[in-house]
mmCIF file of C-alpha atoms in Angstrom:
data_model
loop_
_atom_site.group_PDB
_atom_site.id
_atom_site.type_symbol
_atom_site.label_atom_id
_atom_site.label_comp_id
_atom_site.label_asym_id
_atom_site.label_seq_id
_atom_site.Cartn_x
_atom_site.Cartn_y
_atom_site.Cartn_z
ATOM 1 C CA ASP A 556 60.617 159.348 105.459
ATOM 2 C CA ALA A 557 59.353 155.850 106.111
ATOM 3 C CA LYS A 558 60.794 153.835 108.972
ATOM 4 C CA THR A 559 62.497 150.492 108.486
ATOM 5 C CA THR A 560 62.713 147.408 110.667
ATOM 6 C CA GLN A 561 65.569 144.910 110.419
ATOM 7 C CA PRO A 562 66.639 141.919 112.501
ATOM 8 C CA THR A 563 69.383 142.771 114.943
ATOM 9 C CA SER A 564 71.740 140.025 113.849
ATOM 10 C CA MET A 565 72.111 137.096 111.465
ATOM 11 C CA ASP A 566 74.642 134.383 110.759
ATOM 12 C CA CYS A 567 75.438 132.906 107.372
ATOM 13 C CA ALA A 568 77.789 130.119 106.312
ATOM 14 C CA GLU A 569 80.591 131.105 103.999
ATOM 15 C CA GLY A 570 79.719 130.384 100.370
ATOM 16 C CA ARG A 571 75.999 130.362 101.016
ATOM 17 C CA ALA A 572 73.554 133.099 100.087
ATOM 18 C CA ALA A 573 72.877 135.688 102.755
ATOM 19 C CA ASN A 574 69.300 136.977 102.725
ATOM 20 C CA LEU A 575 68.801 140.127 104.768
ATOM 21 C CA PRO A 576 65.186 141.242 105.227
ATOM 22 C CA CYS A 577 63.860 144.733 105.755
ATOM 23 C CA ASN A 578 60.355 145.840 106.566
ATOM 24 C CA HIS A 579 59.204 149.260 105.376
ATOM 25 C CA SER A 580 55.444 149.035 105.570
ATOM 26 C CA THR A 581 54.885 152.821 105.529
ATOM 27 C CA ILE A 582 56.871 153.440 102.346
ATOM 28 C CA SER A 583 55.296 155.894 99.947
ATOM 29 C CA GLY A 584 55.152 155.591 96.184
ATOM 30 C CA ASN A 585 58.076 157.879 95.428
ATOM 31 C CA GLU A 586 60.470 156.529 98.048
ATOM 32 C CA TYR A 587 63.447 154.365 97.182
ATOM 33 C CA VAL A 588 64.956 151.548 99.207
ATOM 34 C CA TYR A 589 68.716 151.868 99.770
ATOM 35 C CA TRP A 590 71.152 149.395 101.296
ATOM 36 C CA TYR A 591 74.514 150.225 102.821
ATOM 37 C CA ARG A 592 76.992 148.267 104.872
ATOM 38 C CA GLN A 593 79.614 149.221 107.415
ATOM 39 C CA ILE A 594 82.621 147.018 107.993
ATOM 40 C CA HIS A 595 84.150 147.536 111.437
ATOM 41 C CA SER A 596 84.486 151.296 111.918
ATOM 42 C CA GLN A 597 84.976 152.151 108.278
ATOM 43 C CA GLY A 598 82.751 154.612 106.475
ATOM 44 C CA PRO A 599 79.500 152.990 105.294
ATOM 45 C CA GLN A 600 79.527 151.687 101.754
ATOM 46 C CA TYR A 601 76.654 151.930 99.290
ATOM 47 C CA ILE A 602 75.448 148.557 98.020
ATOM 48 C CA ILE A 603 72.312 148.942 95.942
ATOM 49 C CA HIS A 604 68.979 150.727 95.701
ATOM 50 C CA GLY A 605 65.629 150.279 93.985
ATOM 51 C CA LEU A 606 62.154 151.702 93.604
ATOM 52 C CA LYS A 607 59.874 148.808 92.749
ATOM 53 C CA ASN A 608 61.683 146.510 90.344
ATOM 54 C CA ASN A 609 64.229 143.980 91.488
ATOM 55 C CA GLU A 610 67.783 145.179 91.025
ATOM 56 C CA THR A 611 71.119 143.417 90.682
ATOM 57 C CA ASN A 612 74.671 144.657 90.573
ATOM 58 C CA GLU A 613 78.107 143.177 91.093
ATOM 59 C CA MET A 614 77.693 143.198 94.864
ATOM 60 C CA ALA A 615 74.149 142.059 95.529
ATOM 61 C CA SER A 616 70.556 141.664 94.456
ATOM 62 C CA LEU A 617 67.609 143.580 95.846
ATOM 63 C CA ILE A 618 64.187 141.976 95.846
ATOM 64 C CA ILE A 619 61.256 144.308 96.577
ATOM 65 C CA THR A 620 57.823 142.838 97.197
ATOM 66 C CA GLU A 621 55.004 143.829 94.889
ATOM 67 C CA ASP A 622 53.319 145.916 97.592
ATOM 68 C CA ARG A 623 56.748 147.467 98.367
ATOM 69 C CA LYS A 624 56.253 146.961 102.087
ATOM 70 C CA SER A 625 59.357 144.844 102.446
ATOM 71 C CA SER A 626 62.555 143.983 100.662
ATOM 72 C CA THR A 627 65.432 141.501 100.844
ATOM 73 C CA LEU A 628 69.072 142.089 100.143
ATOM 74 C CA ILE A 629 70.764 138.992 98.780
ATOM 75 C CA LEU A 630 74.507 138.416 98.873
ATOM 76 C CA PRO A 631 74.703 135.390 96.559
ATOM 77 C CA HIS A 632 77.919 133.808 97.841
ATOM 78 C CA ALA A 633 78.827 135.302 101.196
ATOM 79 C CA THR A 634 82.488 135.515 102.144
ATOM 80 C CA LEU A 635 84.152 136.337 105.457
ATOM 81 C CA ARG A 636 84.723 139.857 104.127
ATOM 82 C CA ASP A 637 80.949 140.373 103.973
ATOM 83 C CA THR A 638 80.795 140.356 107.782
ATOM 84 C CA ALA A 639 79.411 143.821 108.524
ATOM 85 C CA VAL A 640 76.406 145.811 109.703
ATOM 86 C CA TYR A 641 73.857 146.183 106.905
ATOM 87 C CA TYR A 642 71.526 149.172 106.852
ATOM 88 C CA CYS A 643 68.230 149.421 104.995
ATOM 89 C CA ILE A 644 67.051 152.991 104.377
ATOM 90 C CA VAL A 645 63.970 154.397 102.723
ATOM 91 C CA ARG A 646 64.278 157.815 101.154
ATOM 92 C CA GLY A 647 63.065 159.804 98.225
ATOM 93 C CA ASN A 648 61.271 162.793 96.804
ATOM 94 C CA GLY A 649 58.901 164.404 99.207
ATOM 95 C CA GLY A 650 61.036 163.517 102.181
ATOM 96 C CA THR A 651 62.711 165.906 104.566
ATOM 97 C CA TYR A 652 66.181 165.438 103.069
ATOM 98 C CA LYS A 653 67.299 163.555 106.151
ATOM 99 C CA TYR A 654 69.178 160.364 105.387
ATOM 100 C CA ILE A 655 68.492 158.343 108.513
ATOM 101 C CA PHE A 656 70.351 155.132 109.304
ATOM 102 C CA GLY A 657 68.623 152.732 111.690
ATOM 103 C CA THR A 658 70.381 150.154 113.824
ATOM 104 C CA GLY A 659 70.899 147.738 110.943
ATOM 105 C CA THR A 660 71.523 143.996 110.868
ATOM 106 C CA ARG A 661 74.848 142.662 112.079
ATOM 107 C CA LEU A 662 75.711 139.882 109.627
ATOM 108 C CA LYS A 663 78.353 137.407 110.656
ATOM 109 C CA VAL A 664 79.669 135.095 107.953
ATOM 110 C CA LEU A 665 80.958 131.873 109.470
ATOM 111 C CA ALA A 666 83.831 129.807 108.072
ATOM 112 C CA ASP B 1112 88.535 155.122 97.872
ATOM 113 C CA SER B 1113 85.185 156.944 97.984
ATOM 114 C CA GLY B 1114 86.622 160.277 96.904
ATOM 115 C CA VAL B 1115 85.501 161.955 100.135
ATOM 116 C CA THR B 1116 88.372 163.256 102.244
ATOM 117 C CA GLN B 1117 88.167 163.909 105.961
ATOM 118 C CA THR B 1118 90.789 165.497 108.158
ATOM 119 C CA PRO B 1119 92.129 164.939 110.701
ATOM 120 C CA LYS B 1120 91.844 161.138 110.928
ATOM 121 C CA HIS B 1121 92.503 161.162 114.651
ATOM 122 C CA LEU B 1122 92.215 163.921 117.211
ATOM 123 C CA ILE B 1123 92.765 163.870 120.955
ATOM 124 C CA THR B 1124 91.786 166.849 123.024
ATOM 125 C CA ALA B 1125 90.605 167.853 126.482
ATOM 126 C CA THR B 1126 87.190 168.680 127.862
ATOM 127 C CA GLY B 1127 86.134 172.251 127.278
ATOM 128 C CA GLN B 1128 88.183 172.604 124.123
ATOM 129 C CA ARG B 1129 87.040 173.365 120.573
ATOM 130 C CA VAL B 1130 87.882 171.415 117.422
ATOM 131 C CA THR B 1131 87.142 171.687 113.732
ATOM 132 C CA LEU B 1132 86.665 168.698 111.457
ATOM 133 C CA ARG B 1133 87.012 169.157 107.734
ATOM 134 C CA CYS B 1134 85.400 167.371 104.807
ATOM 135 C CA SER B 1135 86.085 167.612 101.096
ATOM 136 C CA PRO B 1136 83.281 166.008 99.072
ATOM 137 C CA ARG B 1137 83.674 164.049 95.870
ATOM 138 C CA SER B 1138 84.244 166.174 92.813
ATOM 139 C CA GLY B 1139 80.879 167.354 91.520
ATOM 140 C CA ASP B 1140 78.894 166.489 94.644
ATOM 141 C CA LEU B 1141 76.893 169.393 96.018
ATOM 142 C CA SER B 1142 75.468 167.800 99.175
ATOM 143 C CA VAL B 1143 77.417 167.147 102.344
ATOM 144 C CA TYR B 1144 76.130 165.201 105.346
ATOM 145 C CA TRP B 1145 77.623 164.861 108.810
ATOM 146 C CA TYR B 1146 77.091 161.857 111.081
ATOM 147 C CA GLN B 1147 78.235 160.963 114.585
ATOM 148 C CA GLN B 1148 78.904 157.375 115.640
ATOM 149 C CA SER B 1149 79.686 156.715 119.280
ATOM 150 C CA LEU B 1150 81.233 153.412 120.357
ATOM 151 C CA ASP B 1151 79.070 150.480 119.232
ATOM 152 C CA GLN B 1152 76.252 152.859 118.354
ATOM 153 C CA GLY B 1153 74.450 153.545 115.126
ATOM 154 C CA LEU B 1154 75.016 156.469 112.837
ATOM 155 C CA GLN B 1155 73.354 159.608 114.146
ATOM 156 C CA PHE B 1156 72.486 162.154 111.484
ATOM 157 C CA LEU B 1157 73.680 165.624 112.441
ATOM 158 C CA ILE B 1158 73.192 168.003 109.536
ATOM 159 C CA GLN B 1159 73.077 168.301 105.749
ATOM 160 C CA TYR B 1160 74.161 171.081 103.408
ATOM 161 C CA TYR B 1161 73.432 171.531 99.738
ATOM 162 C CA ASN B 1162 75.467 173.988 97.702
ATOM 163 C CA GLY B 1163 76.241 176.100 100.733
ATOM 164 C CA GLU B 1164 72.808 176.086 102.311
ATOM 165 C CA GLU B 1165 71.596 174.094 105.280
ATOM 166 C CA ARG B 1166 68.926 171.632 104.125
ATOM 167 C CA ALA B 1167 68.228 169.351 107.076
ATOM 168 C CA LYS B 1168 69.119 169.197 110.709
ATOM 169 C CA GLY B 1169 69.161 166.134 112.902
ATOM 170 C CA ASN B 1170 70.155 165.650 116.518
ATOM 171 C CA ILE B 1171 72.927 168.214 116.450
ATOM 172 C CA LEU B 1172 73.803 169.817 119.767
ATOM 173 C CA GLU B 1173 73.846 173.586 120.124
ATOM 174 C CA ARG B 1174 77.565 173.317 120.945
ATOM 175 C CA PHE B 1175 78.096 171.978 117.429
ATOM 176 C CA SER B 1176 77.883 173.972 114.230
ATOM 177 C CA ALA B 1177 78.705 173.392 110.608
ATOM 178 C CA GLN B 1178 78.989 175.211 107.346
ATOM 179 C CA GLN B 1179 79.653 174.539 103.698
ATOM 180 C CA PHE B 1180 81.926 176.911 101.858
ATOM 181 C CA PRO B 1181 81.744 178.171 98.241
ATOM 182 C CA ASP B 1182 84.308 175.565 97.170
ATOM 183 C CA LEU B 1183 81.864 172.987 98.651
ATOM 184 C CA HIS B 1184 84.106 171.726 101.419
ATOM 185 C CA SER B 1185 82.468 171.591 104.818
ATOM 186 C CA GLU B 1186 83.570 172.032 108.393
ATOM 187 C CA LEU B 1187 82.017 170.723 111.589
ATOM 188 C CA ASN B 1188 82.863 172.768 114.662
ATOM 189 C CA LEU B 1189 82.565 171.146 118.074
ATOM 190 C CA SER B 1190 82.932 173.408 121.114
ATOM 191 C CA SER B 1191 82.893 173.067 124.897
ATOM 192 C CA LEU B 1192 83.773 169.443 124.385
ATOM 193 C CA GLU B 1193 82.570 166.824 126.831
ATOM 194 C CA LEU B 1194 83.694 163.247 127.367
ATOM 195 C CA GLY B 1195 80.527 162.029 125.649
ATOM 196 C CA ASP B 1196 81.499 163.769 122.438
ATOM 197 C CA SER B 1197 84.162 161.145 121.866
ATOM 198 C CA ALA B 1198 83.073 159.409 118.686
ATOM 199 C CA LEU B 1199 83.706 158.800 115.024
ATOM 200 C CA TYR B 1200 82.473 161.668 112.888
ATOM 201 C CA PHE B 1201 81.671 160.786 109.302
ATOM 202 C CA CYS B 1202 81.134 163.043 106.379
ATOM 203 C CA ALA B 1203 79.305 161.885 103.272
ATOM 204 C CA SER B 1204 78.542 163.516 99.954
ATOM 205 C CA SER B 1205 76.060 163.036 97.171
ATOM 206 C CA VAL B 1206 75.249 164.725 93.919
ATOM 207 C CA GLY B 1207 71.767 165.890 94.811
ATOM 208 C CA THR B 1208 69.668 166.619 97.843
ATOM 209 C CA VAL B 1209 67.139 163.807 98.022
ATOM 210 C CA THR B 1210 67.894 160.842 95.805
ATOM 211 C CA GLY B 1211 71.211 159.278 94.981
ATOM 212 C CA GLU B 1212 73.667 157.286 96.994
ATOM 213 C CA LEU B 1213 75.935 158.669 99.681
ATOM 214 C CA PHE B 1214 79.692 158.311 99.534
ATOM 215 C CA PHE B 1215 81.334 158.294 102.946
ATOM 216 C CA GLY B 1216 84.744 159.374 104.062
ATOM 217 C CA GLU B 1217 86.839 157.279 106.427
ATOM 218 C CA GLY B 1218 85.848 159.387 109.397
ATOM 219 C CA SER B 1219 87.552 161.502 112.028
ATOM 220 C CA ARG B 1220 88.021 159.799 115.373
ATOM 221 C CA LEU B 1221 87.693 162.297 118.205
ATOM 222 C CA THR B 1222 88.814 161.401 121.699
ATOM 223 C CA VAL B 1223 87.999 163.818 124.512
ATOM 224 C CA LEU B 1224 89.981 163.256 127.712
#
């Protein structure tokens, strides 16, 4: 499975869009990009995933570059409750079944 | 509520002891994953089962073992416990083996004194 690289931490003002980048330059054609978040010590929560097209759901938008080597998770109007660690994971067919979480990005939403 | 149930929520025990953590996956999910999260650390993948069979193994110590039963619930057994085993242990489930999102339980917090 491809490795991912994320910034260690980011701040975002409440009400503004939070843009969380992820680099996955070794992604293969059949691997998906997944995003999860973990609030405090709760169980991680699935946010969104995509293969090559941009995706949007009620929580966030996922923008994947045309070469698929990087992606950005967008929280359109961040609230204090979005303060969490955000994990970007690459996984898909042909992998070794492992679902590996990296160190993630610690997002702090500021009032 | 993710639909994944973990018991117990909290457990305090002594070094050298043995404990069993239990996970009931979401209805219909065949895959179960176990993760360990020590204080302020990331999620460490331990092991994955699919429909009763082991499918992937991560950094799981030899003192730890797991299994998935015919009713699809899973147990993680931790033996000869050491202080460093104190951590949150998460279970997650998914429908398949490779693609599809994971649904996590609320975790079992183990404290070894």
